[in-house]
Short mmCIF file of C-alpha atoms and ligand atoms in Angstrom, two decimals:
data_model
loop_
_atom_site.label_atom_id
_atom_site.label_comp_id
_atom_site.label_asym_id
_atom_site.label_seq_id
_atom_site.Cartn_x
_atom_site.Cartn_y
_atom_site.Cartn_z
CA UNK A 1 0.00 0.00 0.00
CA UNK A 2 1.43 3.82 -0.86
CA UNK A 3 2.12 5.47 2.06
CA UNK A 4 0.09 8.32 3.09
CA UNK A 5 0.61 11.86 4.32
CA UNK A 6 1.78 11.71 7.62
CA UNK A 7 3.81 9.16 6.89
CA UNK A 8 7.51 10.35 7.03
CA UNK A 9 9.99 10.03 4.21
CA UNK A 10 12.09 7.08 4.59
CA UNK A 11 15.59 8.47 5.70
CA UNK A 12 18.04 7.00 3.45
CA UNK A 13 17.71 6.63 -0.27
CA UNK A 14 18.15 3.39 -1.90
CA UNK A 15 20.26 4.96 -4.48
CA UNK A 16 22.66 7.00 -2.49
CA UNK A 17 23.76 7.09 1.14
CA UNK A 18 22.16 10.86 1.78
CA UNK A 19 19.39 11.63 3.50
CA UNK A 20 16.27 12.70 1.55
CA UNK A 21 14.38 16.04 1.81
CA UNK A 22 11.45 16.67 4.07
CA UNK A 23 8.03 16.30 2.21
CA UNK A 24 6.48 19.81 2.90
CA UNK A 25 4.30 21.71 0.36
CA UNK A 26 4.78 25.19 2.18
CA UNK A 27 8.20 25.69 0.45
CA UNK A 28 8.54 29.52 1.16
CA UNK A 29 6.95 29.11 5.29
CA UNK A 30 4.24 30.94 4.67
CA UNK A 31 2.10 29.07 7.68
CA UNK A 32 4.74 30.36 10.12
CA UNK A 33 3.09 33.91 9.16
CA UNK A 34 -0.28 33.00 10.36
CA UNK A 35 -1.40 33.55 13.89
CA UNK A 36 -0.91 30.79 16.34
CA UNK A 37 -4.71 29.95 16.35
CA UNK A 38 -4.99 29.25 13.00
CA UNK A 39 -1.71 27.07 13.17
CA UNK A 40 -3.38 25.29 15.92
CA UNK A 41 -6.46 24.49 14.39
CA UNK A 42 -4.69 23.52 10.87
CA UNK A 43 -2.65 20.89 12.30
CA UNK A 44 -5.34 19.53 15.11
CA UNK A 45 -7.44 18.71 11.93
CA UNK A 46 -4.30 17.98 9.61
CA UNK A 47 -3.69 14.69 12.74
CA UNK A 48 -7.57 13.98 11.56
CA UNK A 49 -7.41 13.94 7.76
CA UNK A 50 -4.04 12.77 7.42
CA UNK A 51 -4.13 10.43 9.89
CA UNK A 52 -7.40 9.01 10.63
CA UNK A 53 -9.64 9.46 7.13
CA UNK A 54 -6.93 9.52 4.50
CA UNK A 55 -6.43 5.31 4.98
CA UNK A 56 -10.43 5.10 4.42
CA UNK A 57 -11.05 8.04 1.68
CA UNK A 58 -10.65 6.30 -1.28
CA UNK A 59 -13.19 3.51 -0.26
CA UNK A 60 -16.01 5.57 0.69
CA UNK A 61 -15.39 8.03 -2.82
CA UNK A 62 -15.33 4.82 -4.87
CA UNK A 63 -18.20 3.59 -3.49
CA UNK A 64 -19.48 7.37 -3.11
CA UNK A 65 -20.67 7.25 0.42
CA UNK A 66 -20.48 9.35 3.02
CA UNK A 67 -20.35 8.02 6.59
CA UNK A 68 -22.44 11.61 8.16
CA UNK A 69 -22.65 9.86 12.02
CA UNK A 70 -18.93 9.05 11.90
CA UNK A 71 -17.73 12.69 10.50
CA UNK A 72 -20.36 14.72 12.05
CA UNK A 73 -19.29 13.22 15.49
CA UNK A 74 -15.48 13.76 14.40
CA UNK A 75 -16.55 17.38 13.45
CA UNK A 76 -17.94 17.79 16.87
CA UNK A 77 -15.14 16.33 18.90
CA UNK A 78 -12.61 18.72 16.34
CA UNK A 79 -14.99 21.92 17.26
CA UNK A 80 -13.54 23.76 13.93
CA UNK A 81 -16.00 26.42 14.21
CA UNK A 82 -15.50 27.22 17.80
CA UNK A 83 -16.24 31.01 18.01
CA UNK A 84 -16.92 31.46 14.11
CA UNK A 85 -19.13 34.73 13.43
CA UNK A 86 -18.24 36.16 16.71
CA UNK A 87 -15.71 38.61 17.41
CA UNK A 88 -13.11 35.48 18.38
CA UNK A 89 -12.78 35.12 15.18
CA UNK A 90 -12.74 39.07 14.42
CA UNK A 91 -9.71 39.82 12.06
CA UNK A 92 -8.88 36.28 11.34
CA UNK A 93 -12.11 34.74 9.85
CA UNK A 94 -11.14 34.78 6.00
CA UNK A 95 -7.60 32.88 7.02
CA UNK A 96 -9.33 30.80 9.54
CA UNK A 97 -12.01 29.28 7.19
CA UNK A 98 -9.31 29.67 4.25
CA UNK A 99 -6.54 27.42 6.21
CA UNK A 100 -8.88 24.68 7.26
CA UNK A 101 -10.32 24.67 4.02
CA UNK A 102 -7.24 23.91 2.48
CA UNK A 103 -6.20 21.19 4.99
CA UNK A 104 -9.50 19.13 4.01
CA UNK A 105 -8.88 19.01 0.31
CA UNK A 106 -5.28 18.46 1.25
CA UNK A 107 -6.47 15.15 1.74
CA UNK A 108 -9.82 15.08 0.41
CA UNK A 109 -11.56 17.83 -1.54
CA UNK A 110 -15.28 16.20 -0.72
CA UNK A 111 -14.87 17.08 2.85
CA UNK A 112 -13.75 20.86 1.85
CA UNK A 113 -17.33 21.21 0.35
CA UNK A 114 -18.73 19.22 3.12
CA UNK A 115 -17.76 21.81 5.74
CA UNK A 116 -17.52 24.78 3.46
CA UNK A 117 -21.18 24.58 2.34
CA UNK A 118 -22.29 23.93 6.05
CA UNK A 119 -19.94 26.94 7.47
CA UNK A 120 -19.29 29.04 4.22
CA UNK A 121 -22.52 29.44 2.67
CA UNK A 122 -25.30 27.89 5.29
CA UNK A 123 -23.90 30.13 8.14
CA UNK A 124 -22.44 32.98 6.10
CA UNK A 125 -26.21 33.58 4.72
CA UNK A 126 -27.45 33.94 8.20
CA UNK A 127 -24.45 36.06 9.75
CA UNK A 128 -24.88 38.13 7.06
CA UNK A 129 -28.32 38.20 6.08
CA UNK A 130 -30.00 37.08 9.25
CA UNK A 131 -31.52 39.21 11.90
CA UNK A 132 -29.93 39.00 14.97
CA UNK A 133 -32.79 37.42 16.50
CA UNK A 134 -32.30 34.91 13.68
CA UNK A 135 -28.09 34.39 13.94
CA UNK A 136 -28.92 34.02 18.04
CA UNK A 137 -31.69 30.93 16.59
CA UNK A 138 -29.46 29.42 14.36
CA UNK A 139 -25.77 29.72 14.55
CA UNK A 140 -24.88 28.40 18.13
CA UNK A 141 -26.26 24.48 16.78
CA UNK A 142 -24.59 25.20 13.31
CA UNK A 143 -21.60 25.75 14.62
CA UNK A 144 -21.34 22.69 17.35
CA UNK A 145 -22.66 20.84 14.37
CA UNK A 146 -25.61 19.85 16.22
CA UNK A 147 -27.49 20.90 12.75
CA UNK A 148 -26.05 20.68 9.30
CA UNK A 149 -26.68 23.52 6.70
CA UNK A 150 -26.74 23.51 2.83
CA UNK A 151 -27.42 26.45 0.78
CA UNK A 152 -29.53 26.47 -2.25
CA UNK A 153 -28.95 28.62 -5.59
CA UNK A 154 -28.21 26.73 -8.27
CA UNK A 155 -31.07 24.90 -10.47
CA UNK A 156 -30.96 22.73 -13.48
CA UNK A 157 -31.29 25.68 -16.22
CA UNK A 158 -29.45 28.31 -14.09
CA UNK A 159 -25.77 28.30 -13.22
CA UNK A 160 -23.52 30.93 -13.88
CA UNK A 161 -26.80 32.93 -14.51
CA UNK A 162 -28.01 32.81 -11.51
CA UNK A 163 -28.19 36.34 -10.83
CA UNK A 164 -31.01 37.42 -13.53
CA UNK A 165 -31.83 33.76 -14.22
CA UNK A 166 -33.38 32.33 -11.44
CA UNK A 167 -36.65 30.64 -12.11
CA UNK A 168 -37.91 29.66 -8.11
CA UNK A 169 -40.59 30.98 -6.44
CA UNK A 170 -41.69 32.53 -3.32
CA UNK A 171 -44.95 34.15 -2.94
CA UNK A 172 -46.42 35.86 0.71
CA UNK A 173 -49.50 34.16 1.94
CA UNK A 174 -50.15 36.18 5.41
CA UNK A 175 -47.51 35.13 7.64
CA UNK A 176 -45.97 32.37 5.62
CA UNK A 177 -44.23 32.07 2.43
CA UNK A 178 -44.89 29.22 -0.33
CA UNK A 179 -42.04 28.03 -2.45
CA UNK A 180 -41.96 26.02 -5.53
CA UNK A 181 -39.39 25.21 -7.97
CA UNK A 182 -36.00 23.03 -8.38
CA UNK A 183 -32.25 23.34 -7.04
CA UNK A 184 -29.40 21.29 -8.61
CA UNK A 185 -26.02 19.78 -6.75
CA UNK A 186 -26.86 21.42 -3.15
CA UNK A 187 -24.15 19.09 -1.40
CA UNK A 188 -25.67 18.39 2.49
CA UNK A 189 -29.32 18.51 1.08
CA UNK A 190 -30.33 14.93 1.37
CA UNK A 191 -29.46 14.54 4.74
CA UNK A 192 -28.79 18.21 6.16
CA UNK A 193 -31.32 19.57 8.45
CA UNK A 194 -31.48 23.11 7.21
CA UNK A 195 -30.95 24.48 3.40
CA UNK A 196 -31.00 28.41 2.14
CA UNK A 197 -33.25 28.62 -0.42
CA UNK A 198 -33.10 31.68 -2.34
CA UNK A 199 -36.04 32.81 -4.45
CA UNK A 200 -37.77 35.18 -6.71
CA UNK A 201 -40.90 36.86 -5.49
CA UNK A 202 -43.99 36.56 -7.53
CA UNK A 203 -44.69 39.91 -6.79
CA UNK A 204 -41.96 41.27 -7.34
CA UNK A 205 -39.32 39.63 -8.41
CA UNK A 206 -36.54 40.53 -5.86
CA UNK A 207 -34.52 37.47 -4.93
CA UNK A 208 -35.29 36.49 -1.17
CA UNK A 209 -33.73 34.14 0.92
CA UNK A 210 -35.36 31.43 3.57
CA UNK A 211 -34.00 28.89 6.33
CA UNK A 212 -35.83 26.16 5.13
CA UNK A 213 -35.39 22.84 7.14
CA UNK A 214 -35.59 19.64 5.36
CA UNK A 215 -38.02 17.94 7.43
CA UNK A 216 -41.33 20.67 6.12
CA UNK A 217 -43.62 19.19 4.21
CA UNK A 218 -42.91 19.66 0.02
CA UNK A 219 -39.23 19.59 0.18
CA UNK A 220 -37.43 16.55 -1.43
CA UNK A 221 -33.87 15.73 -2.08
CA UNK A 222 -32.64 13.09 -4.46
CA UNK A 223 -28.75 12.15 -4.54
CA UNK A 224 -27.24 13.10 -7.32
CA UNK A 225 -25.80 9.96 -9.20
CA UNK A 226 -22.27 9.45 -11.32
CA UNK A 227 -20.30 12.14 -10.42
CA UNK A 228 -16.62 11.52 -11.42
CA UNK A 229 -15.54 14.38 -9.08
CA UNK A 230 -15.62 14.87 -5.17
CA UNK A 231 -17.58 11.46 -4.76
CA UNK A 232 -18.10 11.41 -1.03
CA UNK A 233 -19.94 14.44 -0.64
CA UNK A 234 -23.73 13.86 -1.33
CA UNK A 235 -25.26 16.71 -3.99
CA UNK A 236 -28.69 16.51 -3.71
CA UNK A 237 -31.58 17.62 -6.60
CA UNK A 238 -33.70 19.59 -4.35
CA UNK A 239 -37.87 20.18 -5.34
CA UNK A 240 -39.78 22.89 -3.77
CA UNK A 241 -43.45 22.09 -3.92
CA UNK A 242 -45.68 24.45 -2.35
CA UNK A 243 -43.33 24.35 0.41
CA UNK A 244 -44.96 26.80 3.01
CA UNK A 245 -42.10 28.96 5.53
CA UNK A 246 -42.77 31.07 8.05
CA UNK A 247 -41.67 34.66 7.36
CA UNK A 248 -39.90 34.07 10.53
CA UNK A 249 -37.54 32.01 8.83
CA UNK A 250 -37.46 34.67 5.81
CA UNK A 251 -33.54 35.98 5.64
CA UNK A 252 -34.59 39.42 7.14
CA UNK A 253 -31.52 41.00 5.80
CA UNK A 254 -31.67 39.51 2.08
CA UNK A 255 -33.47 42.07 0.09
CA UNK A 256 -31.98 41.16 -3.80
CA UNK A 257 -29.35 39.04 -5.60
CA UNK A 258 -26.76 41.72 -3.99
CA UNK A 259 -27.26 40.29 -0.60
CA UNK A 260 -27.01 36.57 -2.08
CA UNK A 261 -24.04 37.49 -3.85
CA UNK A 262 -22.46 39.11 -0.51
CA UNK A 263 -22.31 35.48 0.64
CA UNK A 264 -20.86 33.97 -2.08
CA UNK A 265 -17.78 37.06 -2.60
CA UNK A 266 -17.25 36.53 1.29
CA UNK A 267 -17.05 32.77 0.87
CA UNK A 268 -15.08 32.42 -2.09
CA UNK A 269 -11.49 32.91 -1.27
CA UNK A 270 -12.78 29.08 0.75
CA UNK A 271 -12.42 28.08 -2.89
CA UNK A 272 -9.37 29.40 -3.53
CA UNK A 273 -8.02 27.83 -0.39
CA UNK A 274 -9.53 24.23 -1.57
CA UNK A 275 -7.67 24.70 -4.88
CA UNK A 276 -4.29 25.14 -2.65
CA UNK A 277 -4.82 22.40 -0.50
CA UNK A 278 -6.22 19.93 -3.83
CA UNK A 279 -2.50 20.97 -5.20
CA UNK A 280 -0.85 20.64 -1.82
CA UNK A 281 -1.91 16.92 -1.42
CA UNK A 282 -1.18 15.70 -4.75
CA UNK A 283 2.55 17.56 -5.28
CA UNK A 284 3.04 15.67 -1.84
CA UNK A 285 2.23 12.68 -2.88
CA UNK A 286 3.99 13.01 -6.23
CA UNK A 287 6.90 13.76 -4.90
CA UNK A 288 7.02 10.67 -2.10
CA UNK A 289 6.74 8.43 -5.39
CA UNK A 290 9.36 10.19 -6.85
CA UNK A 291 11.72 9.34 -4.18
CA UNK A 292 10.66 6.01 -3.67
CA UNK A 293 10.09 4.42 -7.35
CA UNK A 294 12.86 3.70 -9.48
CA UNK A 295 13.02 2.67 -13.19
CA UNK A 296 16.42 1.79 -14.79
CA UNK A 297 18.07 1.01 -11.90
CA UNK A 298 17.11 4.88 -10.21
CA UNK A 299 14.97 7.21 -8.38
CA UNK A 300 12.76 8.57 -10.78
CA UNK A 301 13.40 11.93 -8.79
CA UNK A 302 16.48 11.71 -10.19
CA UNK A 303 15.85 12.12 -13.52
CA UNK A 304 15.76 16.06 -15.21
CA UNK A 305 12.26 15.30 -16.86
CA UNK A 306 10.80 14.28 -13.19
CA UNK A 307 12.65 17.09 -11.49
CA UNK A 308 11.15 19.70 -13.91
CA UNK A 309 7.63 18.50 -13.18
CA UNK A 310 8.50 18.83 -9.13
CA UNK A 311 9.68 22.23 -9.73
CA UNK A 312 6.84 23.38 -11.71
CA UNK A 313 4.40 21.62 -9.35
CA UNK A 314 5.84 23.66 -6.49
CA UNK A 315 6.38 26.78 -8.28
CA UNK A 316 2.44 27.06 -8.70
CA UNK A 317 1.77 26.06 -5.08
CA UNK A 318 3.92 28.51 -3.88
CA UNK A 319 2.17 31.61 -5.87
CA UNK A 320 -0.92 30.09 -5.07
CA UNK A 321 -0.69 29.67 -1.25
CA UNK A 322 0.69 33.62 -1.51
CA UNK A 323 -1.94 34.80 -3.51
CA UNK A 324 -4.49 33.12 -1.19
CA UNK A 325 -3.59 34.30 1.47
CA UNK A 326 -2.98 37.95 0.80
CA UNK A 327 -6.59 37.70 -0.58
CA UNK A 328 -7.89 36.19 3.09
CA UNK A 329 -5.78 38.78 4.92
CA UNK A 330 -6.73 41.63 3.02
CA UNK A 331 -10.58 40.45 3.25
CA UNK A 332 -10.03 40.01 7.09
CA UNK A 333 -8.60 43.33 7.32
CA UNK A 334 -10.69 45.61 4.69
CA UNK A 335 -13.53 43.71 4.14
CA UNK A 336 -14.98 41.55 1.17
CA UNK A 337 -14.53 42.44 -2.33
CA UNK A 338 -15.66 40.63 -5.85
CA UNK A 339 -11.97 40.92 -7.60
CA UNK A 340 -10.32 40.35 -4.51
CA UNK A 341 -11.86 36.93 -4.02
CA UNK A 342 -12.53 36.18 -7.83
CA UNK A 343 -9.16 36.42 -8.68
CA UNK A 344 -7.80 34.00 -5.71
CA UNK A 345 -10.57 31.51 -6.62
CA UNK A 346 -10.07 31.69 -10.68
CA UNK A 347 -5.73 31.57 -9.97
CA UNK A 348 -5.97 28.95 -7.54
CA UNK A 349 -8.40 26.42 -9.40
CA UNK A 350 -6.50 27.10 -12.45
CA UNK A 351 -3.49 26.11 -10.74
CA UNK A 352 -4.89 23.16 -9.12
CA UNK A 353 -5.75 21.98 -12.55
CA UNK A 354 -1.95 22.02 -13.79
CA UNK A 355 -0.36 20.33 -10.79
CA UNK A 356 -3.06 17.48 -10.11
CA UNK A 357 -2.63 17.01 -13.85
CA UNK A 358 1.37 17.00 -13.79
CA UNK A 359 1.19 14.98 -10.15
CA UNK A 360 -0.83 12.15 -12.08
CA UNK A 361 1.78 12.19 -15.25
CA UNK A 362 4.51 11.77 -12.86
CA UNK A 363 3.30 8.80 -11.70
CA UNK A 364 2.66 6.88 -14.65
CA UNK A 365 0.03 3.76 -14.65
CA UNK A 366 -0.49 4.48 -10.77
CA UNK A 367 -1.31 7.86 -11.48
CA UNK A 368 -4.74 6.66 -12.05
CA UNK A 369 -5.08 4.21 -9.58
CA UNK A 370 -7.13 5.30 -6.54
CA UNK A 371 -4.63 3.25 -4.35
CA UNK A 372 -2.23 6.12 -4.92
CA UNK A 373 -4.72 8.83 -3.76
CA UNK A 374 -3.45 11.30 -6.75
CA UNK A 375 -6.30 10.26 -8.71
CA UNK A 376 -8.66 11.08 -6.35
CA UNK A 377 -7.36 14.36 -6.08
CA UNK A 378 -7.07 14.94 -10.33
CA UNK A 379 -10.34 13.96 -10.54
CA UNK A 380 -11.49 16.07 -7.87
CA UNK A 381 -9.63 19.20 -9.14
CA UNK A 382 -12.43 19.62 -11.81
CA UNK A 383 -15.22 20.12 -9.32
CA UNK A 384 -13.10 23.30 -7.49
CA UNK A 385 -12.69 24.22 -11.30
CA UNK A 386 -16.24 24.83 -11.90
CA UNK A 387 -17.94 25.57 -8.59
CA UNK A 388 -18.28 28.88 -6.65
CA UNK A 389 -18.23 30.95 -9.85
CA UNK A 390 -16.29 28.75 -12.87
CA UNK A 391 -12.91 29.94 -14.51
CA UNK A 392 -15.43 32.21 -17.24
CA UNK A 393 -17.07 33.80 -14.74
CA UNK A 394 -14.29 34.93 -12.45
CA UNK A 395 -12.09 36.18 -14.92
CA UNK A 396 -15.05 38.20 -16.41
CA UNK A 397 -15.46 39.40 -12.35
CA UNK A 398 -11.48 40.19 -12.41
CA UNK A 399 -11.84 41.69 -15.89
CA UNK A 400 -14.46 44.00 -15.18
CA UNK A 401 -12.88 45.39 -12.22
CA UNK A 402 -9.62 46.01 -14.36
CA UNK A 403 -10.58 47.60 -17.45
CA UNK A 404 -13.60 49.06 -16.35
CA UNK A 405 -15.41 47.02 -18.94
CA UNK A 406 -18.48 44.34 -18.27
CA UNK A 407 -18.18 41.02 -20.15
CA UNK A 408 -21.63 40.20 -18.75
CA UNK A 409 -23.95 39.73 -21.05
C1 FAD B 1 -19.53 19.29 -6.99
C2 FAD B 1 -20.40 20.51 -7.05
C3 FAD B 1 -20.98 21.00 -5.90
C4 FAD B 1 -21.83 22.12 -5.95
N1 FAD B 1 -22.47 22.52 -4.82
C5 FAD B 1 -23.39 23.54 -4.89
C6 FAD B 1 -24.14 23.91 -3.73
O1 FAD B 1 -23.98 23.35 -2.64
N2 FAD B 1 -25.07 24.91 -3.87
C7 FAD B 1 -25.29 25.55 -5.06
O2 FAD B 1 -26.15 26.42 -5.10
N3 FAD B 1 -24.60 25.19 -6.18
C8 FAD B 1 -23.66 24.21 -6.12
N4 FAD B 1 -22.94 23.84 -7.26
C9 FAD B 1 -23.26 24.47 -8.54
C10 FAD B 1 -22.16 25.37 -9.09
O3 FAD B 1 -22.11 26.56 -8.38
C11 FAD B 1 -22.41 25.51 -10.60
O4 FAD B 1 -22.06 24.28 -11.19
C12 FAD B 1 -21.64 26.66 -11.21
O5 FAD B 1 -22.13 27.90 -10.79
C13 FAD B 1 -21.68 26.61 -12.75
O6 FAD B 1 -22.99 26.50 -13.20
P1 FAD B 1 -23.40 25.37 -14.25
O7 FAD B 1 -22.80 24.09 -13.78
O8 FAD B 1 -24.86 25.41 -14.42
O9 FAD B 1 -22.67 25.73 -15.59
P2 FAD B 1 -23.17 26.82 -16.68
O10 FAD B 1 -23.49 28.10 -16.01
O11 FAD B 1 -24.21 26.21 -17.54
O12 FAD B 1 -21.83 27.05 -17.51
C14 FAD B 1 -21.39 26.15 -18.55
C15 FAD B 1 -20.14 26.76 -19.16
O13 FAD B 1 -20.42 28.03 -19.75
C16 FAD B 1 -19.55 29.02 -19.22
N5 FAD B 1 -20.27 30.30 -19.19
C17 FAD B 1 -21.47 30.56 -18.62
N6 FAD B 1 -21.80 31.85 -18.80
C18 FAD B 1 -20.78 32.43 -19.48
C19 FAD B 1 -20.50 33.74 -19.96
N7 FAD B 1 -21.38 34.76 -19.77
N8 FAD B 1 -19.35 33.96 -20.63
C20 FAD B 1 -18.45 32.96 -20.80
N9 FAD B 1 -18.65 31.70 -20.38
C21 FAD B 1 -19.79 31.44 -19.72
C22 FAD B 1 -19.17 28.53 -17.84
O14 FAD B 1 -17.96 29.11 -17.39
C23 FAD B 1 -19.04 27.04 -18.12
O15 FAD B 1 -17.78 26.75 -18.67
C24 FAD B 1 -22.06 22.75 -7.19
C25 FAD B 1 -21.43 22.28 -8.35
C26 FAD B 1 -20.62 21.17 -8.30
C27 FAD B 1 -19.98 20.68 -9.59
#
């Protein structure tokens, strides 16, 4: 069996008497820069997914299952989001969330959606579009995981157009609100207990947003079948049907698609960081299996063609982790903005792409054996590629803010 991540580097080569390099994807030390809380965190759940899930991840993607008792308890007993949307977290948020983003897909991207849907999107919509009569409901059992959150835009016929394009309903009946329509690859919706629904008003037709829990009467969620990405993590195909919601449970804050799309600009640089960590995993593993397996009598790390792919493997990690970063620190310090965030997420997942791709080529035939956990991560890659805003759509974010130009249709 190929070793894993934790697993240290053997200490003497087979083909010469020195010692061999330390495995470590932070090549420039950026994590020494980060404060000691986030370090903390990162490796308390690093010792989880390197250690503990990594040896069972490629079982339950193949078989694309995911064990919710097992990880919900783990996420529990980890208490990740300990002090998220309070001012514990003030200053540090963006990194916080970005850092432990990154060390779930460092191991396995399904888990990064898995907790960034439930704390990026689910709770982000109510910290930032909740009343605070609403965040003081719904937040404390969100964040001890005591309820799991989803957070529904997408549908069938409307992706990237979401903003104009979105064809779900809501329409006031007194005190309650009835919703009808469909939402497409809302991972934690078949089994979650809460899911934002955002909506166009019949009357008229500002997008509104509702905490909509899973158990009302109307609301159905079928698991989404042959994915060849991020396997583990359920998506669910979510229909509305005359689902009735209090107004209660109405996002008081969330008054039109610019409120829906403060979520997603605050969440993305999560993205970015899942990109990093994607690329993190596989240059680590690459480079193990350069160390270790030899053809004509050597290392394959020893050979210029192998050494080139290391180097430009690392070369994109290391811009990437920078550039995410400075993104999540400048968030945390000035605020949220679309570029900002676009730009991290569109680099990063664009990045991911080339290394997963030149981690798998430098392993040859076991490149795309699961057994090797690389092709877990390739095939992964393309799901951070296309979510949260795809490559198009960021760049035309990124472009617009640079030459003062819309692409937008
Ligand atoms: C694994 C996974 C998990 C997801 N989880 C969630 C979730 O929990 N909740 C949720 O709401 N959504 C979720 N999504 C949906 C995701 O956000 C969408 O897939 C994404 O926004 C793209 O939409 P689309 O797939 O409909 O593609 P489309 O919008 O149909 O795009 C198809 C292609 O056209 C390009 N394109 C579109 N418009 C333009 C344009 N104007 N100019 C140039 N090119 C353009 C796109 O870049 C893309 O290449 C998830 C998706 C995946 C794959």
């Amino acid at each position: 069996m190929h070793r894993g991540l934790l697993s240290p580097s053997p200490p003497m080569s087979t083909a010469s008497s020195r010692p061999r390099p330390p495995i470590n994807g932070d090549f420039y030390d950026w994590f020494s820069t980060l404060p000691d809380e986030v370090n903390a965190a990162r490796l308390k759940l690093r010792d989880f997914m390197s250690g503990e899930w990594e040896p069972q991840a490629n079982g339950y993607w193949e078989r694309a299952e995911f064990p919710r008792e097992y990880l919900v308890g783990k996420m529990k007993e980890l208490d990740l989001l300990h002090g998220a949307y309070t001012p514990e977290r003030a200053g540090m948020a963006t990194v916080m969330d970005g850092l432990l983003s990154m060390e779930f897909a460092r191991v396995d991207p399904s888990l990064a959606t898995f907790f960034g849907v439930h704390a990026g999107l689910c709770m982000g919509s109510i910290a930032l579009c909740g009343s605070e009569e609403q965040q003081a409901e719904w937040l404390p059992a969100l964040r001890r995981w005591d309820l799991i959150g989803a957070f529904g835009l997408t549908e069938p016929d409307v992706g990237s157009g979401v903003a104009r394009g979105l064809t779900t309903t809501c329409r006031r009946e007194g005190d309650t609100w009835v919703l009808n329509g469909q939402k497409k690859w809302i991972g934690n919706s078949t089994w979650g207990d809460i899911v934002i629904i955002w909506a166009r008003d019949e009357a008229d037709q500002s997008v509104k947003g509702f905490i909509v829990r899973t158990s009302l009467p109307g609301y159905s969620a079928e698991t989404m079948q042959g994915k060849i990405a991020q396997r583990t993590v359920l998506n669910g195909l979510i229909t509305l049907s005359n689902v009735r919601v209090a107004e209660r449970d109405r996002l008081q804050r969330a008054n039109s698609f610019a409120d829906t799309q403060r979520v997603l600009v605050t969440a993305r640089c999560g993205t970015a960081w899942q990109g990093v960590g994607c690329a993190m995993g596989a240059y680590e593993h690459s480079l193990r299996y350069a160390q270790e397996r030899t053809q004509f009598g050597k290392p394959i790390g020893s050979f210029q063609l192998i050494q080139m792919m290391m180097v430009k493997m690392l070369g994109n990690l290391t811009a990437m982790i920078g550039l995410a970063l400075r993104a999540s620190e400048l968030q945390d310090r000035l605020g949220p903005k679309d570029e900002m965030s676009a730009l991290a997420k569109q680099f990063c997942a664009a990045k991911c792409r080339e290394v997963v791709q030149l981690a798998r080529e430098s392993m040859g035939g076991n490149g795309i054996l699961l057994e090797f956990h690389v092709a877990r991560l390739f095939a992964d890659a393309e799901a951070i590629y296309s979510y949260e805003g795809s490559n198009e759509i960021n760049a035309m974010i990124v472009g617009r803010a640079v030459t003062g130009y819309s692409a937008f249709v």
